[in-house]
PDB file of C-alpha atoms in Angstrom:
ATOM      1  CA  UNK A   1     -42.049 -61.884  10.297  1.00 68.00           C
ATOM      2  CA  UNK A   2     -39.080 -64.125  10.889  1.00 66.00           C
ATOM      3  CA  UNK A   3     -39.544 -66.017  14.098  1.00 94.00           C
ATOM      4  CA  UNK A   4     -39.133 -69.077  16.280  1.00 97.00           C
ATOM      5  CA  UNK A   5     -42.260 -71.193  16.631  1.00 97.00           C
ATOM      6  CA  UNK A   6     -42.906 -73.851  19.237  1.00 96.00           C
ATOM      7  CA  UNK A   7     -45.673 -76.400  19.173  1.00 90.00           C
ATOM      8  CA  UNK A   8     -47.642 -77.148  21.152  1.00 93.00           C
ATOM      9  CA  UNK A   9     -47.726 -74.273  23.624  1.00 94.00           C
ATOM     10  CA  UNK A  10     -49.099 -76.565  26.319  1.00 96.00           C
ATOM     11  CA  UNK A  11     -48.522 -80.292  26.521  1.00 97.00           C
ATOM     12  CA  UNK A  12     -49.872 -82.737  29.064  1.00 97.00           C
ATOM     13  CA  UNK A  13     -48.402 -86.214  29.189  1.00 96.00           C
ATOM     14  CA  UNK A  14     -48.598 -89.153  31.513  1.00 97.00           C
ATOM     15  CA  UNK A  15     -45.769 -90.365  33.685  1.00 97.00           C
ATOM     16  CA  UNK A  16     -43.531 -92.548  31.518  1.00 97.00           C
ATOM     17  CA  UNK A  17     -45.288 -91.783  28.240  1.00 97.00           C
ATOM     18  CA  UNK A  18     -42.904 -90.483  25.550  1.00 97.00           C
ATOM     19  CA  UNK A  19     -43.489 -86.959  24.358  1.00 97.00           C
ATOM     20  CA  UNK A  20     -42.026 -84.830  21.547  1.00 97.00           C
ATOM     21  CA  UNK A  21     -41.829 -81.063  21.506  1.00 97.00           C
ATOM     22  CA  UNK A  22     -41.298 -79.200  18.245  1.00 97.00           C
ATOM     23  CA  UNK A  23     -39.483 -76.066  17.248  1.00 98.00           C
ATOM     24  CA  UNK A  24     -39.202 -74.380  13.884  1.00 98.00           C
ATOM     25  CA  UNK A  25     -37.501 -71.196  12.755  1.00 97.00           C
ATOM     26  CA  UNK A  26     -37.693 -68.930   9.743  1.00 96.00           C
ATOM     27  CA  UNK A  27     -34.516 -67.014  10.623  1.00 95.00           C
ATOM     28  CA  UNK A  28     -32.173 -69.448   8.848  1.00 94.00           C
ATOM     29  CA  UNK A  29     -29.925 -69.447  11.905  1.00 95.00           C
ATOM     30  CA  UNK A  30     -27.385 -72.215  12.080  1.00 94.00           C
ATOM     31  CA  UNK A  31     -27.445 -72.712  15.851  1.00 95.00           C
ATOM     32  CA  UNK A  32     -30.478 -74.049  17.721  1.00 97.00           C
ATOM     33  CA  UNK A  33     -30.888 -74.580  21.452  1.00 97.00           C
ATOM     34  CA  UNK A  34     -33.196 -76.352  23.873  1.00 98.00           C
ATOM     35  CA  UNK A  35     -33.567 -75.056  27.409  1.00 97.00           C
ATOM     36  CA  UNK A  36     -35.506 -76.309  30.410  1.00 97.00           C
ATOM     37  CA  UNK A  37     -36.854 -73.658  32.747  1.00 96.00           C
ATOM     38  CA  UNK A  38     -38.547 -74.387  36.032  1.00 95.00           C
ATOM     39  CA  UNK A  39     -40.546 -71.880  38.001  1.00 91.00           C
ATOM     40  CA  UNK A  40     -38.561 -68.849  39.200  1.00 89.00           C
ATOM     41  CA  UNK A  41     -35.315 -70.299  37.858  1.00 93.00           C
ATOM     42  CA  UNK A  42     -32.972 -69.400  35.039  1.00 94.00           C
ATOM     43  CA  UNK A  43     -33.147 -71.329  31.772  1.00 95.00           C
ATOM     44  CA  UNK A  44     -30.951 -74.416  31.857  1.00 95.00           C
ATOM     45  CA  UNK A  45     -29.295 -75.422  28.607  1.00 95.00           C
ATOM     46  CA  UNK A  46     -30.014 -79.045  27.676  1.00 97.00           C
ATOM     47  CA  UNK A  47     -28.191 -79.189  24.338  1.00 95.00           C
ATOM     48  CA  UNK A  48     -27.540 -77.234  21.184  1.00 96.00           C
ATOM     49  CA  UNK A  49     -26.875 -77.864  17.519  1.00 96.00           C
ATOM     50  CA  UNK A  50     -24.240 -76.019  15.560  1.00 94.00           C
ATOM     51  CA  UNK A  51     -25.470 -76.847  12.078  1.00 93.00           C
ATOM     52  CA  UNK A  52     -25.842 -80.621  12.321  1.00 94.00           C
ATOM     53  CA  UNK A  53     -23.310 -81.017  15.120  1.00 95.00           C
ATOM     54  CA  UNK A  54     -25.024 -82.026  18.340  1.00 95.00           C
ATOM     55  CA  UNK A  55     -23.632 -80.699  21.623  1.00 94.00           C
ATOM     56  CA  UNK A  56     -24.992 -82.250  24.780  1.00 94.00           C
ATOM     57  CA  UNK A  57     -24.555 -80.675  28.201  1.00 93.00           C
ATOM     58  CA  UNK A  58     -22.817 -82.988  30.654  1.00 91.00           C
ATOM     59  CA  UNK A  59     -25.671 -82.893  33.150  1.00 92.00           C
ATOM     60  CA  UNK A  60     -28.513 -83.417  30.672  1.00 96.00           C
ATOM     61  CA  UNK A  61     -30.242 -86.696  31.558  1.00 95.00           C
ATOM     62  CA  UNK A  62     -30.209 -89.492  28.976  1.00 95.00           C
ATOM     63  CA  UNK A  63     -33.991 -89.313  29.087  1.00 95.00           C
ATOM     64  CA  UNK A  64     -33.734 -86.212  26.887  1.00 97.00           C
ATOM     65  CA  UNK A  65     -32.906 -86.618  23.217  1.00 97.00           C
ATOM     66  CA  UNK A  66     -32.983 -84.269  20.265  1.00 97.00           C
ATOM     67  CA  UNK A  67     -33.213 -84.363  16.499  1.00 97.00           C
ATOM     68  CA  UNK A  68     -32.522 -81.707  13.907  1.00 97.00           C
ATOM     69  CA  UNK A  69     -33.558 -83.043  10.505  1.00 97.00           C
ATOM     70  CA  UNK A  70     -32.842 -79.759   8.714  1.00 96.00           C
ATOM     71  CA  UNK A  71     -31.919 -76.123   9.397  1.00 96.00           C
ATOM     72  CA  UNK A  72     -35.476 -75.089  10.185  1.00 97.00           C
ATOM     73  CA  UNK A  73     -36.675 -77.789  12.559  1.00 97.00           C
ATOM     74  CA  UNK A  74     -35.534 -79.185  15.874  1.00 97.00           C
ATOM     75  CA  UNK A  75     -37.280 -81.664  18.160  1.00 97.00           C
ATOM     76  CA  UNK A  76     -36.971 -82.488  21.837  1.00 98.00           C
ATOM     77  CA  UNK A  77     -37.874 -86.057  22.773  1.00 97.00           C
ATOM     78  CA  UNK A  78     -38.455 -87.005  26.381  1.00 97.00           C
ATOM     79  CA  UNK A  79     -38.408 -90.769  26.419  1.00 97.00           C
ATOM     80  CA  UNK A  80     -39.944 -91.464  29.816  1.00 97.00           C
ATOM     81  CA  UNK A  81     -41.149 -88.273  31.452  1.00 97.00           C
ATOM     82  CA  UNK A  82     -41.048 -88.109  35.204  1.00 97.00           C
ATOM     83  CA  UNK A  83     -42.809 -85.664  37.484  1.00 96.00           C
ATOM     84  CA  UNK A  84     -39.554 -83.736  37.777  1.00 96.00           C
ATOM     85  CA  UNK A  85     -39.561 -83.044  34.046  1.00 97.00           C
ATOM     86  CA  UNK A  86     -42.575 -80.772  34.309  1.00 97.00           C
ATOM     87  CA  UNK A  87     -41.270 -77.391  33.188  1.00 97.00           C
ATOM     88  CA  UNK A  88     -41.260 -74.787  30.441  1.00 97.00           C
ATOM     89  CA  UNK A  89     -39.162 -75.888  27.473  1.00 97.00           C
ATOM     90  CA  UNK A  90     -37.684 -73.074  25.435  1.00 97.00           C
ATOM     91  CA  UNK A  91     -36.234 -73.279  21.953  1.00 97.00           C
ATOM     92  CA  UNK A  92     -33.849 -70.603  20.732  1.00 97.00           C
ATOM     93  CA  UNK A  93     -31.667 -69.812  17.745  1.00 97.00           C
ATOM     94  CA  UNK A  94     -28.573 -67.789  17.084  1.00 95.00           C
ATOM     95  CA  UNK A  95     -26.118 -67.283  14.240  1.00 91.00           C
ATOM     96  CA  UNK A  96     -22.411 -66.926  13.748  1.00 83.00           C
ATOM     97  CA  UNK A  97     -20.917 -63.502  14.070  1.00 79.00           C
ATOM     98  CA  UNK A  98     -17.348 -62.316  14.534  1.00 71.00           C
ATOM     99  CA  UNK A  99     -16.117 -63.511  17.899  1.00 67.00           C
ATOM    100  CA  UNK A 100     -18.931 -65.889  18.751  1.00 78.00           C
ATOM    101  CA  UNK A 101     -22.689 -66.314  18.612  1.00 85.00           C
ATOM    102  CA  UNK A 102     -25.142 -63.493  18.063  1.00 89.00           C
ATOM    103  CA  UNK A 103     -28.035 -62.747  20.334  1.00 92.00           C
ATOM    104  CA  UNK A 104     -30.544 -65.534  20.792  1.00 95.00           C
ATOM    105  CA  UNK A 105     -34.094 -65.501  19.494  1.00 95.00           C
ATOM    106  CA  UNK A 106     -36.502 -67.441  21.663  1.00 96.00           C
ATOM    107  CA  UNK A 107     -39.754 -69.158  20.929  1.00 96.00           C
ATOM    108  CA  UNK A 108     -42.724 -68.689  23.293  1.00 95.00           C
ATOM    109  CA  UNK A 109     -42.027 -72.007  25.008  1.00 96.00           C
ATOM    110  CA  UNK A 110     -43.947 -75.215  25.595  1.00 97.00           C
ATOM    111  CA  UNK A 111     -45.238 -75.778  29.107  1.00 97.00           C
ATOM    112  CA  UNK A 112     -45.093 -79.482  29.882  1.00 97.00           C
ATOM    113  CA  UNK A 113     -47.271 -81.018  32.568  1.00 97.00           C
ATOM    114  CA  UNK A 114     -46.680 -84.618  33.685  1.00 97.00           C
ATOM    115  CA  UNK A 115     -49.573 -86.387  35.372  1.00 96.00           C
TER     116      UNK A 115
ATOM    117  CA  UNK B   1     -21.147 -73.965  38.961  1.00 50.00           C
ATOM    118  CA  UNK B   2     -20.680 -72.038  35.770  1.00 56.00           C
ATOM    119  CA  UNK B   3     -23.942 -70.194  36.268  1.00 69.00           C
ATOM    120  CA  UNK B   4     -23.708 -66.441  36.388  1.00 84.00           C
ATOM    121  CA  UNK B   5     -24.803 -64.755  39.574  1.00 90.00           C
ATOM    122  CA  UNK B   6     -27.180 -61.809  39.577  1.00 93.00           C
ATOM    123  CA  UNK B   7     -28.126 -59.409  42.278  1.00 93.00           C
ATOM    124  CA  UNK B   8     -30.448 -58.394  43.603  1.00 95.00           C
ATOM    125  CA  UNK B   9     -32.689 -61.447  43.269  1.00 95.00           C
ATOM    126  CA  UNK B  10     -35.719 -59.188  43.467  1.00 97.00           C
ATOM    127  CA  UNK B  11     -36.220 -55.452  43.165  1.00 97.00           C
ATOM    128  CA  UNK B  12     -39.327 -53.372  43.745  1.00 97.00           C
ATOM    129  CA  UNK B  13     -39.363 -49.704  42.736  1.00 97.00           C
ATOM    130  CA  UNK B  14     -41.780 -46.907  41.956  1.00 97.00           C
ATOM    131  CA  UNK B  15     -42.554 -45.864  38.403  1.00 97.00           C
ATOM    132  CA  UNK B  16     -40.075 -43.239  37.240  1.00 97.00           C
ATOM    133  CA  UNK B  17     -37.218 -44.525  39.367  1.00 98.00           C
ATOM    134  CA  UNK B  18     -34.106 -46.165  37.989  1.00 98.00           C
ATOM    135  CA  UNK B  19     -33.415 -49.885  38.359  1.00 98.00           C
ATOM    136  CA  UNK B  20     -29.941 -51.389  38.457  1.00 98.00           C
ATOM    137  CA  UNK B  21     -29.145 -55.056  38.340  1.00 97.00           C
ATOM    138  CA  UNK B  22     -25.756 -56.732  38.364  1.00 97.00           C
ATOM    139  CA  UNK B  23     -24.296 -59.867  36.863  1.00 97.00           C
ATOM    140  CA  UNK B  24     -21.049 -61.603  37.811  1.00 96.00           C
ATOM    141  CA  UNK B  25     -19.487 -64.528  36.008  1.00 94.00           C
ATOM    142  CA  UNK B  26     -16.422 -66.726  36.150  1.00 92.00           C
ATOM    143  CA  UNK B  27     -15.378 -67.553  32.602  1.00 89.00           C
ATOM    144  CA  UNK B  28     -13.830 -65.567  29.742  1.00 89.00           C
ATOM    145  CA  UNK B  29     -16.392 -64.341  27.249  1.00 88.00           C
ATOM    146  CA  UNK B  30     -16.835 -62.963  23.744  1.00 86.00           C
ATOM    147  CA  UNK B  31     -19.882 -60.952  24.636  1.00 91.00           C
ATOM    148  CA  UNK B  32     -22.525 -60.598  27.319  1.00 94.00           C
ATOM    149  CA  UNK B  33     -26.220 -60.236  26.699  1.00 95.00           C
ATOM    150  CA  UNK B  34     -29.248 -59.178  28.701  1.00 97.00           C
ATOM    151  CA  UNK B  35     -32.713 -60.643  28.275  1.00 97.00           C
ATOM    152  CA  UNK B  36     -36.158 -59.858  29.632  1.00 97.00           C
ATOM    153  CA  UNK B  37     -38.801 -62.444  30.402  1.00 96.00           C
ATOM    154  CA  UNK B  38     -42.391 -61.597  31.144  1.00 93.00           C
ATOM    155  CA  UNK B  39     -44.183 -64.100  33.325  1.00 87.00           C
ATOM    156  CA  UNK B  40     -44.714 -67.448  31.593  1.00 80.00           C
ATOM    157  CA  UNK B  41     -43.286 -66.330  28.267  1.00 84.00           C
ATOM    158  CA  UNK B  42     -40.159 -66.673  26.160  1.00 87.00           C
ATOM    159  CA  UNK B  43     -37.133 -64.458  26.594  1.00 94.00           C
ATOM    160  CA  UNK B  44     -36.597 -61.277  24.618  1.00 96.00           C
ATOM    161  CA  UNK B  45     -33.129 -60.029  23.794  1.00 96.00           C
ATOM    162  CA  UNK B  46     -32.436 -56.510  25.088  1.00 97.00           C
ATOM    163  CA  UNK B  47     -28.814 -55.666  24.429  1.00 97.00           C
ATOM    164  CA  UNK B  48     -25.471 -57.266  23.582  1.00 94.00           C
ATOM    165  CA  UNK B  49     -22.136 -55.850  24.701  1.00 95.00           C
ATOM    166  CA  UNK B  50     -18.895 -57.207  23.304  1.00 92.00           C
ATOM    167  CA  UNK B  51     -15.900 -58.015  25.459  1.00 91.00           C
ATOM    168  CA  UNK B  52     -13.955 -55.045  24.056  1.00 92.00           C
ATOM    169  CA  UNK B  53     -16.741 -52.590  24.911  1.00 96.00           C
ATOM    170  CA  UNK B  54     -17.208 -50.946  28.287  1.00 97.00           C
ATOM    171  CA  UNK B  55     -20.600 -49.318  27.939  1.00 98.00           C
ATOM    172  CA  UNK B  56     -23.560 -49.510  25.631  1.00 97.00           C
ATOM    173  CA  UNK B  57     -26.888 -47.707  25.438  1.00 97.00           C
ATOM    174  CA  UNK B  58     -30.209 -48.615  23.911  1.00 96.00           C
ATOM    175  CA  UNK B  59     -33.130 -46.318  24.624  1.00 97.00           C
ATOM    176  CA  UNK B  60     -33.643 -46.326  28.396  1.00 98.00           C
ATOM    177  CA  UNK B  61     -31.157 -49.153  28.866  1.00 98.00           C
ATOM    178  CA  UNK B  62     -27.518 -48.732  29.773  1.00 98.00           C
ATOM    179  CA  UNK B  63     -25.191 -51.686  30.101  1.00 98.00           C
ATOM    180  CA  UNK B  64     -21.650 -51.675  31.427  1.00 98.00           C
ATOM    181  CA  UNK B  65     -19.083 -54.422  31.269  1.00 97.00           C
ATOM    182  CA  UNK B  66     -15.910 -54.807  33.329  1.00 97.00           C
ATOM    183  CA  UNK B  67     -14.043 -57.858  32.080  1.00 95.00           C
ATOM    184  CA  UNK B  68     -11.291 -57.453  34.689  1.00 95.00           C
ATOM    185  CA  UNK B  69     -13.890 -57.878  37.433  1.00 96.00           C
ATOM    186  CA  UNK B  70     -16.012 -60.256  35.356  1.00 95.00           C
ATOM    187  CA  UNK B  71     -19.112 -58.236  35.987  1.00 96.00           C
ATOM    188  CA  UNK B  72     -21.818 -56.350  34.124  1.00 97.00           C
ATOM    189  CA  UNK B  73     -24.664 -54.103  35.117  1.00 98.00           C
ATOM    190  CA  UNK B  74     -27.966 -53.219  33.493  1.00 98.00           C
ATOM    191  CA  UNK B  75     -29.537 -49.852  34.267  1.00 98.00           C
ATOM    192  CA  UNK B  76     -33.133 -49.116  33.315  1.00 98.00           C
ATOM    193  CA  UNK B  77     -33.863 -45.416  33.609  1.00 98.00           C
ATOM    194  CA  UNK B  78     -37.269 -43.844  34.195  1.00 98.00           C
ATOM    195  CA  UNK B  79     -38.887 -47.210  34.765  1.00 98.00           C
ATOM    196  CA  UNK B  80     -42.449 -47.966  33.746  1.00 97.00           C
ATOM    197  CA  UNK B  81     -44.977 -50.520  34.988  1.00 96.00           C
ATOM    198  CA  UNK B  82     -44.460 -52.374  31.686  1.00 95.00           C
ATOM    199  CA  UNK B  83     -40.827 -52.998  32.684  1.00 97.00           C
ATOM    200  CA  UNK B  84     -42.055 -55.445  35.329  1.00 97.00           C
ATOM    201  CA  UNK B  85     -40.374 -58.724  34.360  1.00 97.00           C
ATOM    202  CA  UNK B  86     -37.436 -60.989  35.120  1.00 97.00           C
ATOM    203  CA  UNK B  87     -34.096 -59.934  33.715  1.00 98.00           C
ATOM    204  CA  UNK B  88     -31.304 -62.361  32.919  1.00 97.00           C
ATOM    205  CA  UNK B  89     -27.738 -61.929  31.841  1.00 97.00           C
ATOM    206  CA  UNK B  90     -26.423 -64.567  29.467  1.00 95.00           C
ATOM    207  CA  UNK B  91     -22.912 -65.158  28.243  1.00 92.00           C
ATOM    208  CA  UNK B  92     -21.280 -67.499  25.780  1.00 89.00           C
ATOM    209  CA  UNK B  93     -17.899 -68.652  27.096  1.00 87.00           C
ATOM    210  CA  UNK B  94     -15.107 -67.901  24.644  1.00 86.00           C
ATOM    211  CA  UNK B  95     -14.836 -70.449  21.867  1.00 85.00           C
ATOM    212  CA  UNK B  96     -18.309 -71.869  22.394  1.00 87.00           C
ATOM    213  CA  UNK B  97     -21.812 -71.348  21.095  1.00 89.00           C
ATOM    214  CA  UNK B  98     -23.500 -72.313  24.343  1.00 90.00           C
ATOM    215  CA  UNK B  99     -24.889 -69.837  26.839  1.00 91.00           C
ATOM    216  CA  UNK B 100     -24.608 -69.557  30.583  1.00 90.00           C
ATOM    217  CA  UNK B 101     -27.501 -67.697  32.169  1.00 93.00           C
ATOM    218  CA  UNK B 102     -27.424 -65.649  35.316  1.00 93.00           C
ATOM    219  CA  UNK B 103     -29.769 -66.442  38.178  1.00 93.00           C
ATOM    220  CA  UNK B 104     -32.065 -63.557  37.233  1.00 95.00           C
ATOM    221  CA  UNK B 105     -33.476 -60.445  38.857  1.00 97.00           C
ATOM    222  CA  UNK B 106     -37.249 -60.117  39.321  1.00 97.00           C
ATOM    223  CA  UNK B 107     -38.153 -56.467  38.840  1.00 98.00           C
ATOM    224  CA  UNK B 108     -41.474 -55.068  39.931  1.00 97.00           C
ATOM    225  CA  UNK B 109     -42.333 -51.497  38.981  1.00 97.00           C
ATOM    226  CA  UNK B 110     -45.213 -50.059  40.953  1.00 96.00           C
ATOM    227  CA  UNK B 111     -47.509 -47.573  39.240  1.00 90.00           C
TER     228      UNK B 111
END
């Protein structure tokens, strides 16, 4: 089945130790997203790629970076995680359709713990 | 804030009852979407309504959209315990491929 896969599902890192979260998709969608979601809150968009074009949200900290080496893969790098970065990180995809993006397809998320 | 607003924040109903949740937003949109999220999991797309549509149905779901009032509602009829989840509206502002999410409604359906 076509899907969005996130690895790992659970990640524990130490304060200040760089960490990379991975996302892959078999849907061949041209748009990929990274969201941060904290407990009982709505997902917060960090950035998205339209094809290879990177679109950063104005309030996304510089500590968060992303790479999309090809259509299928996208990575979220947190350069120096702080305790406040502990959250669920969600990857999603969508595609072009008339009048804007289609619905989004979400991965299961990676829960990041910072010790 | 560009975030959409949803109400109620939380809703508790008995199995078999209907649940209605509302979403208001501030920007112009191409479409509006509703998602469900079970605790600790990813979001699942439920329904998409385009800006030129006023009502859409999918199974037990009914969505309305009023672009003049910048609001949408999601109705779940004959609710089941399995409908217990958080529900979010999400909308891409016109001309963009980003999404603004609503604040969410936590629905609890009691068996």
